[in-house]
Short mmCIF file of C-alpha atoms in Angstrom, two decimals:
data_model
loop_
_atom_site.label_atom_id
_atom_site.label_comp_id
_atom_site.label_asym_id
_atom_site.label_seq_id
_atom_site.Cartn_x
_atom_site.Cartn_y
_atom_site.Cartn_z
CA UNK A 1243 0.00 0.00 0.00
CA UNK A 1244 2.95 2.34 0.76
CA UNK A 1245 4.72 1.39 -2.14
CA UNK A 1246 1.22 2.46 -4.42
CA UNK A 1247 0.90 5.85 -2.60
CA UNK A 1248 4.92 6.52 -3.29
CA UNK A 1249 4.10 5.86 -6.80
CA UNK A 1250 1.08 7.87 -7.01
CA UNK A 1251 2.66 10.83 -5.89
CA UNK A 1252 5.64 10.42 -7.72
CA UNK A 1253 3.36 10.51 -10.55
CA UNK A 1254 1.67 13.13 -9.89
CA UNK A 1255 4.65 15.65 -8.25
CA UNK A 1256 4.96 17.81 -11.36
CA UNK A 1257 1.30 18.43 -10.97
CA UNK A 1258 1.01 18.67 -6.88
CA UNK A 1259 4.68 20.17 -6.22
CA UNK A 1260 6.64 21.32 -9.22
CA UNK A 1261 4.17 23.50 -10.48
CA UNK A 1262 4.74 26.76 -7.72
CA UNK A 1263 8.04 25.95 -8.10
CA UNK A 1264 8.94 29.24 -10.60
CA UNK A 1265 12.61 30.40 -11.34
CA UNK A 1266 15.76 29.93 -9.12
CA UNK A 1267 13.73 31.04 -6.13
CA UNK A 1268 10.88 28.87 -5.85
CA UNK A 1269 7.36 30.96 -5.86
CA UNK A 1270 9.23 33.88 -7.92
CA UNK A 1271 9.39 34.80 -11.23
CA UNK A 1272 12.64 34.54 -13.08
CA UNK A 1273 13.83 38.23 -12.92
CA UNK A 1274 16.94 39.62 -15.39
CA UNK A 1275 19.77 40.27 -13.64
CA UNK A 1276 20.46 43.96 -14.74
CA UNK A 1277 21.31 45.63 -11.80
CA UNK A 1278 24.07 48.50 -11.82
CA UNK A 1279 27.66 47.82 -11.30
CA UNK A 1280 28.32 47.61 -7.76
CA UNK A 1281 26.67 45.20 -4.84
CA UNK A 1282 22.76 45.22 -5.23
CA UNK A 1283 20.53 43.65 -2.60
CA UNK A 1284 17.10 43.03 -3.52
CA UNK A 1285 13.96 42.27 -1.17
CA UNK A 1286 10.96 40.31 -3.15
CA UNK A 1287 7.57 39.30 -2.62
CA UNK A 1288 6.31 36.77 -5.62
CA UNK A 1289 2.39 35.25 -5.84
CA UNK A 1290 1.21 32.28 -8.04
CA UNK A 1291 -2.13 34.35 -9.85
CA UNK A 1292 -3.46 30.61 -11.14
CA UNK A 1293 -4.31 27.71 -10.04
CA UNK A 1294 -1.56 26.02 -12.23
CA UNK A 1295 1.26 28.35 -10.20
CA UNK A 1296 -0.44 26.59 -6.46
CA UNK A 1297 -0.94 30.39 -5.59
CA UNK A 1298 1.79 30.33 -3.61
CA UNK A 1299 3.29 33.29 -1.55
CA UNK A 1300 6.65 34.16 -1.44
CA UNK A 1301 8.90 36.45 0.31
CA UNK A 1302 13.27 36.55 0.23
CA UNK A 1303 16.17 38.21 -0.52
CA UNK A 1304 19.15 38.27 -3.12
CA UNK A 1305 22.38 39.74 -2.72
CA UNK A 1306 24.71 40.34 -5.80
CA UNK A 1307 27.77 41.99 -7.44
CA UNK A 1308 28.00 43.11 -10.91
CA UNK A 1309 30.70 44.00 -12.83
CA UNK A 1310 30.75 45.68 -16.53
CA UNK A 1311 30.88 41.92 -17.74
CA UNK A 1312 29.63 39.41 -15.42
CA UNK A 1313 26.87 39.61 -12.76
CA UNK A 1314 26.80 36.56 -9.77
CA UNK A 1315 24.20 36.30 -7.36
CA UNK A 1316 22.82 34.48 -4.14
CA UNK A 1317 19.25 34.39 -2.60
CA UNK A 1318 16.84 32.47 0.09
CA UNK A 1319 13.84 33.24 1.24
CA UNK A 1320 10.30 31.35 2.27
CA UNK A 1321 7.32 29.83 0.30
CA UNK A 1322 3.74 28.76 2.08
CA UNK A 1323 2.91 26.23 -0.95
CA UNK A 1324 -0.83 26.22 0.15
CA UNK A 1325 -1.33 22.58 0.71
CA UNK A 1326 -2.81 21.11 3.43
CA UNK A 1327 -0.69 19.95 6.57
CA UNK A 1328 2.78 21.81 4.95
CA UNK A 1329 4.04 25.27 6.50
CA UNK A 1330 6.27 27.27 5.18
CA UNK A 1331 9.46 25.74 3.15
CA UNK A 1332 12.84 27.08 2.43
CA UNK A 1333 14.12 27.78 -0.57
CA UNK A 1334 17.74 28.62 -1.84
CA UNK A 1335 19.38 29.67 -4.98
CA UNK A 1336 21.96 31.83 -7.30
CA UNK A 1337 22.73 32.68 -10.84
CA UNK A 1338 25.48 34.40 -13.12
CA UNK A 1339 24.97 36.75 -15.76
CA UNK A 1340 27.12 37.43 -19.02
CA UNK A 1341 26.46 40.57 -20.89
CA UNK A 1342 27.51 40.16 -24.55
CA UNK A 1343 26.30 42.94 -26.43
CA UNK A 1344 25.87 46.35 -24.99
CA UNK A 1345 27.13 49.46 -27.40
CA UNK A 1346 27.26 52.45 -25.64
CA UNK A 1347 24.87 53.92 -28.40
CA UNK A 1348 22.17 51.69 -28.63
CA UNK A 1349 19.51 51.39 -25.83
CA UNK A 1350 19.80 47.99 -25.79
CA UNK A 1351 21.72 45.25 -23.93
CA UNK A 1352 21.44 40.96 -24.15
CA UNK A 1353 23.17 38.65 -21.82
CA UNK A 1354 23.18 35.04 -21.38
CA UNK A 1355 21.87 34.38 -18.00
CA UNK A 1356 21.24 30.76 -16.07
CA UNK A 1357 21.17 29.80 -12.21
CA UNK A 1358 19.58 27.20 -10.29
CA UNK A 1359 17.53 26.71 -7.36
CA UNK A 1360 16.19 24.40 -4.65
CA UNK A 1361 13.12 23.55 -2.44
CA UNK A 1362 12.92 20.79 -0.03
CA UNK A 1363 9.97 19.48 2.07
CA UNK A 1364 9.25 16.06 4.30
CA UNK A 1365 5.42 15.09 4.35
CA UNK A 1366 4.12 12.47 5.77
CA UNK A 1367 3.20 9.15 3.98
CA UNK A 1368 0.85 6.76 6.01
CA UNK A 1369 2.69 7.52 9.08
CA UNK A 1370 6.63 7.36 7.71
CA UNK A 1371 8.33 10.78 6.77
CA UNK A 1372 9.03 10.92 3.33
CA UNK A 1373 12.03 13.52 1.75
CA UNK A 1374 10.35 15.38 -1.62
CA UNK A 1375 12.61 18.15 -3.28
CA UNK A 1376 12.75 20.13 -6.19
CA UNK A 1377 15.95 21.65 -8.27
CA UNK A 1378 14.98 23.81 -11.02
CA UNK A 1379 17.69 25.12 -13.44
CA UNK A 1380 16.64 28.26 -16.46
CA UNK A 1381 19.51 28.79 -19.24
CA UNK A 1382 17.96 31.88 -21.15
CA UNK A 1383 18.63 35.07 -22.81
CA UNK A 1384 17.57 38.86 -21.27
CA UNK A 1385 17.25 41.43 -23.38
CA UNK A 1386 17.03 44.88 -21.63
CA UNK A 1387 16.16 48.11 -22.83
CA UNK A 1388 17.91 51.66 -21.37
CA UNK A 1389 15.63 54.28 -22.68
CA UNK A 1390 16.96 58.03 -22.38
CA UNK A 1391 15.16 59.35 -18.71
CA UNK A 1392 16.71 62.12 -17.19
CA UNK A 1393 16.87 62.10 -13.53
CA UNK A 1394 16.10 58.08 -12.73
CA UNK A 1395 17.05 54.91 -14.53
CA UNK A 1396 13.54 53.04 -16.34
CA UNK A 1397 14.53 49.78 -17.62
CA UNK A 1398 11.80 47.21 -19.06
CA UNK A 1399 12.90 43.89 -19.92
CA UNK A 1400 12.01 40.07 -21.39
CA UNK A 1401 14.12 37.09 -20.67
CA UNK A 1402 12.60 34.08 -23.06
CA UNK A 1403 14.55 30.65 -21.54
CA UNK A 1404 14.15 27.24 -21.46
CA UNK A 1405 14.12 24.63 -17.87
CA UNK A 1406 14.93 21.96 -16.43
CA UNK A 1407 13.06 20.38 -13.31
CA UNK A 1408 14.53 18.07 -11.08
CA UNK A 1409 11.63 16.49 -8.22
CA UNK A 1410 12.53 13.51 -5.93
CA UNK A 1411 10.56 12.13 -3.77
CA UNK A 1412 11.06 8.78 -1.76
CA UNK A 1413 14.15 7.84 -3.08
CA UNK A 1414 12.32 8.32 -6.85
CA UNK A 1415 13.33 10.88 -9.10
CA UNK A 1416 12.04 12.50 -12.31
CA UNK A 1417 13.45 14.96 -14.81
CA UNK A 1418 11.39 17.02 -17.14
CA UNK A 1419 12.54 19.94 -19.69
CA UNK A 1420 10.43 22.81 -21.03
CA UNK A 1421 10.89 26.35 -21.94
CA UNK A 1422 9.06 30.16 -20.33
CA UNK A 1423 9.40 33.86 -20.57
CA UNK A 1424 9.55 36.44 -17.92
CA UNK A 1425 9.30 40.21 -17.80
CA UNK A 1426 9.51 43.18 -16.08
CA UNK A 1427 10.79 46.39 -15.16
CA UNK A 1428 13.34 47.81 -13.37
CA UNK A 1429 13.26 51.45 -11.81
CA UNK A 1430 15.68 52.93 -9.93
CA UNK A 1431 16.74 56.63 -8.25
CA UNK A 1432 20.55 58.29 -8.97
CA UNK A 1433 20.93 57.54 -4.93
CA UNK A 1434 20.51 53.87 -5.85
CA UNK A 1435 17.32 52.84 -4.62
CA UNK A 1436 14.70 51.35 -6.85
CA UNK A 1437 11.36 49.10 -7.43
CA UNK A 1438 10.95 46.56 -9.30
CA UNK A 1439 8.31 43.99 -10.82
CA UNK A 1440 7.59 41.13 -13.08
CA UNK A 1441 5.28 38.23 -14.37
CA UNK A 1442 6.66 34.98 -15.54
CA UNK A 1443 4.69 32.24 -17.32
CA UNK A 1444 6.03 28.72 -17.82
CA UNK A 1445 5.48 24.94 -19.03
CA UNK A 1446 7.18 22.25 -17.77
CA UNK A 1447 6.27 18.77 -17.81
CA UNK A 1448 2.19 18.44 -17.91
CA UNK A 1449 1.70 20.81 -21.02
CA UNK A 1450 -1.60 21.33 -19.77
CA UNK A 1451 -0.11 22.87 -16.72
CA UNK A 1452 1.16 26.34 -17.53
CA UNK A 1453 1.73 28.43 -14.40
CA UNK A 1454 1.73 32.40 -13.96
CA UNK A 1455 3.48 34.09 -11.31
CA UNK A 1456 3.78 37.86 -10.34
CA UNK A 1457 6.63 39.59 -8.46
CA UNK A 1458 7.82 42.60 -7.23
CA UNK A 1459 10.33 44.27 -4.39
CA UNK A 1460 12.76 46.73 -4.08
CA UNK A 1461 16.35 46.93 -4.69
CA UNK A 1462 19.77 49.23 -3.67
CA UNK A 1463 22.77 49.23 -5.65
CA UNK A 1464 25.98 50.27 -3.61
CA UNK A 1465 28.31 51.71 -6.20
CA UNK A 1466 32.35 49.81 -6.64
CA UNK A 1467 35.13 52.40 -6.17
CA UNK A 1468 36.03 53.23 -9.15
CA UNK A 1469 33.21 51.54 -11.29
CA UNK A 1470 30.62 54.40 -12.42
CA UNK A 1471 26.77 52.71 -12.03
CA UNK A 1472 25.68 51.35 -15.11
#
């Protein structure tokens, strides 16, 4: 009987766990690293808006370091998966960012961008505790756009990518690839300070399943000596 409601579940985890489970940090959307140079630490609030996300809430924190070419980051935060008998999980993550075309002329910059992330939970299965996880890895492309605004930096952006999800649960695993687009906007003051928001759709595994999640938070960049805020 135990060994039937492993399987079940197994069967069914893209469905009843992978789904909330949106960019590195699970419950978020995948945002576009495109902070200015310098050490930028971000606080974010993300929400599932269908039944296919789990409407999940989410609330964490990144912290990262970009240079004129390459952009690392690290983050954590919480995610109440809204299922019955589960509290609030961890979740973990990072990502790197690689500009490769940004002329100082054109309001326009693309970089390669990829990361991974993890969630971890133990439920109960007919009265043994059962390990179920989930590592979720985008490879994409952001394009964002610098257009001229005087006084403040406004940058909307799109990040198309494809995935890969990773869920284990009782010692079973199961791999699935599929592909999703974020975007967003980025807004921030000369001091440093700034907002930000995006939505992120994505399908992964059950093409039926196609789940739509909405962020937003707040950033500050501290400038590098040396390294003028790009």
């Amino acid at each position: 009987m135990k060994r039937f409601v492993i399987g079940m579940a197994t069967a069914g985890l893209a469905l009843c766990f992978g789904t909330p489970v949106e960019a590195q940090l699970h419950g978020y959307p995948v945002y576009a690293w495109t902070a200015g140079s310098g050490f930028t630490l971000s606080g974010d609030f993300g929400r599932g808006l269908n039944d296919a996300s789990g409407k999940s809430n989410a609330f964490g924190g990144r912290l990262g370091i970009t240079l004129p070419i390459v952009s690392v980051w690290a983050g954590g935060g919480t995610v109440d998966l809204q299922q019955p008998g589960v509290g609030n999980e961890l979740t973990f993550g990072g990502g790197v960012a690689i500009k490769v075309f940004d002329p100082p002329l054109v309001p326009v910059a693309i970089s390669f961008q990829t990361g991974a992330g993890y969630l971890g939970q133990t439920i109960d299965v007919l009265g043994s505790p059962e390990d179920l996880s989930a590592l979720k890895v985008p490879l994409g492309i952001a394009f964002a756009f610098n257009p001229p605004t005087p006084g403040l930096t406004v940058q909307p952006w799109v990040a198309p990518r494809v995935e890969y999800l990773r869920t284990s649960f009782a010692g079973t695993s199961n791999s699935n690839f599929g592909f999703g687009a974020s975007a967003g906007l980025n807004v921030t003051l000369p001091a440093g300070l700034g907002w930000h928001f995006a939505v992120d759709w994505m399908s992964i595994g059950d093409p039926t399943v196609r789940p739509l999640v909405f962020g937003t938070g707040l950033h500050y960049t501290i400038p590098l000596p040396g390294i003028p805020m790009m």
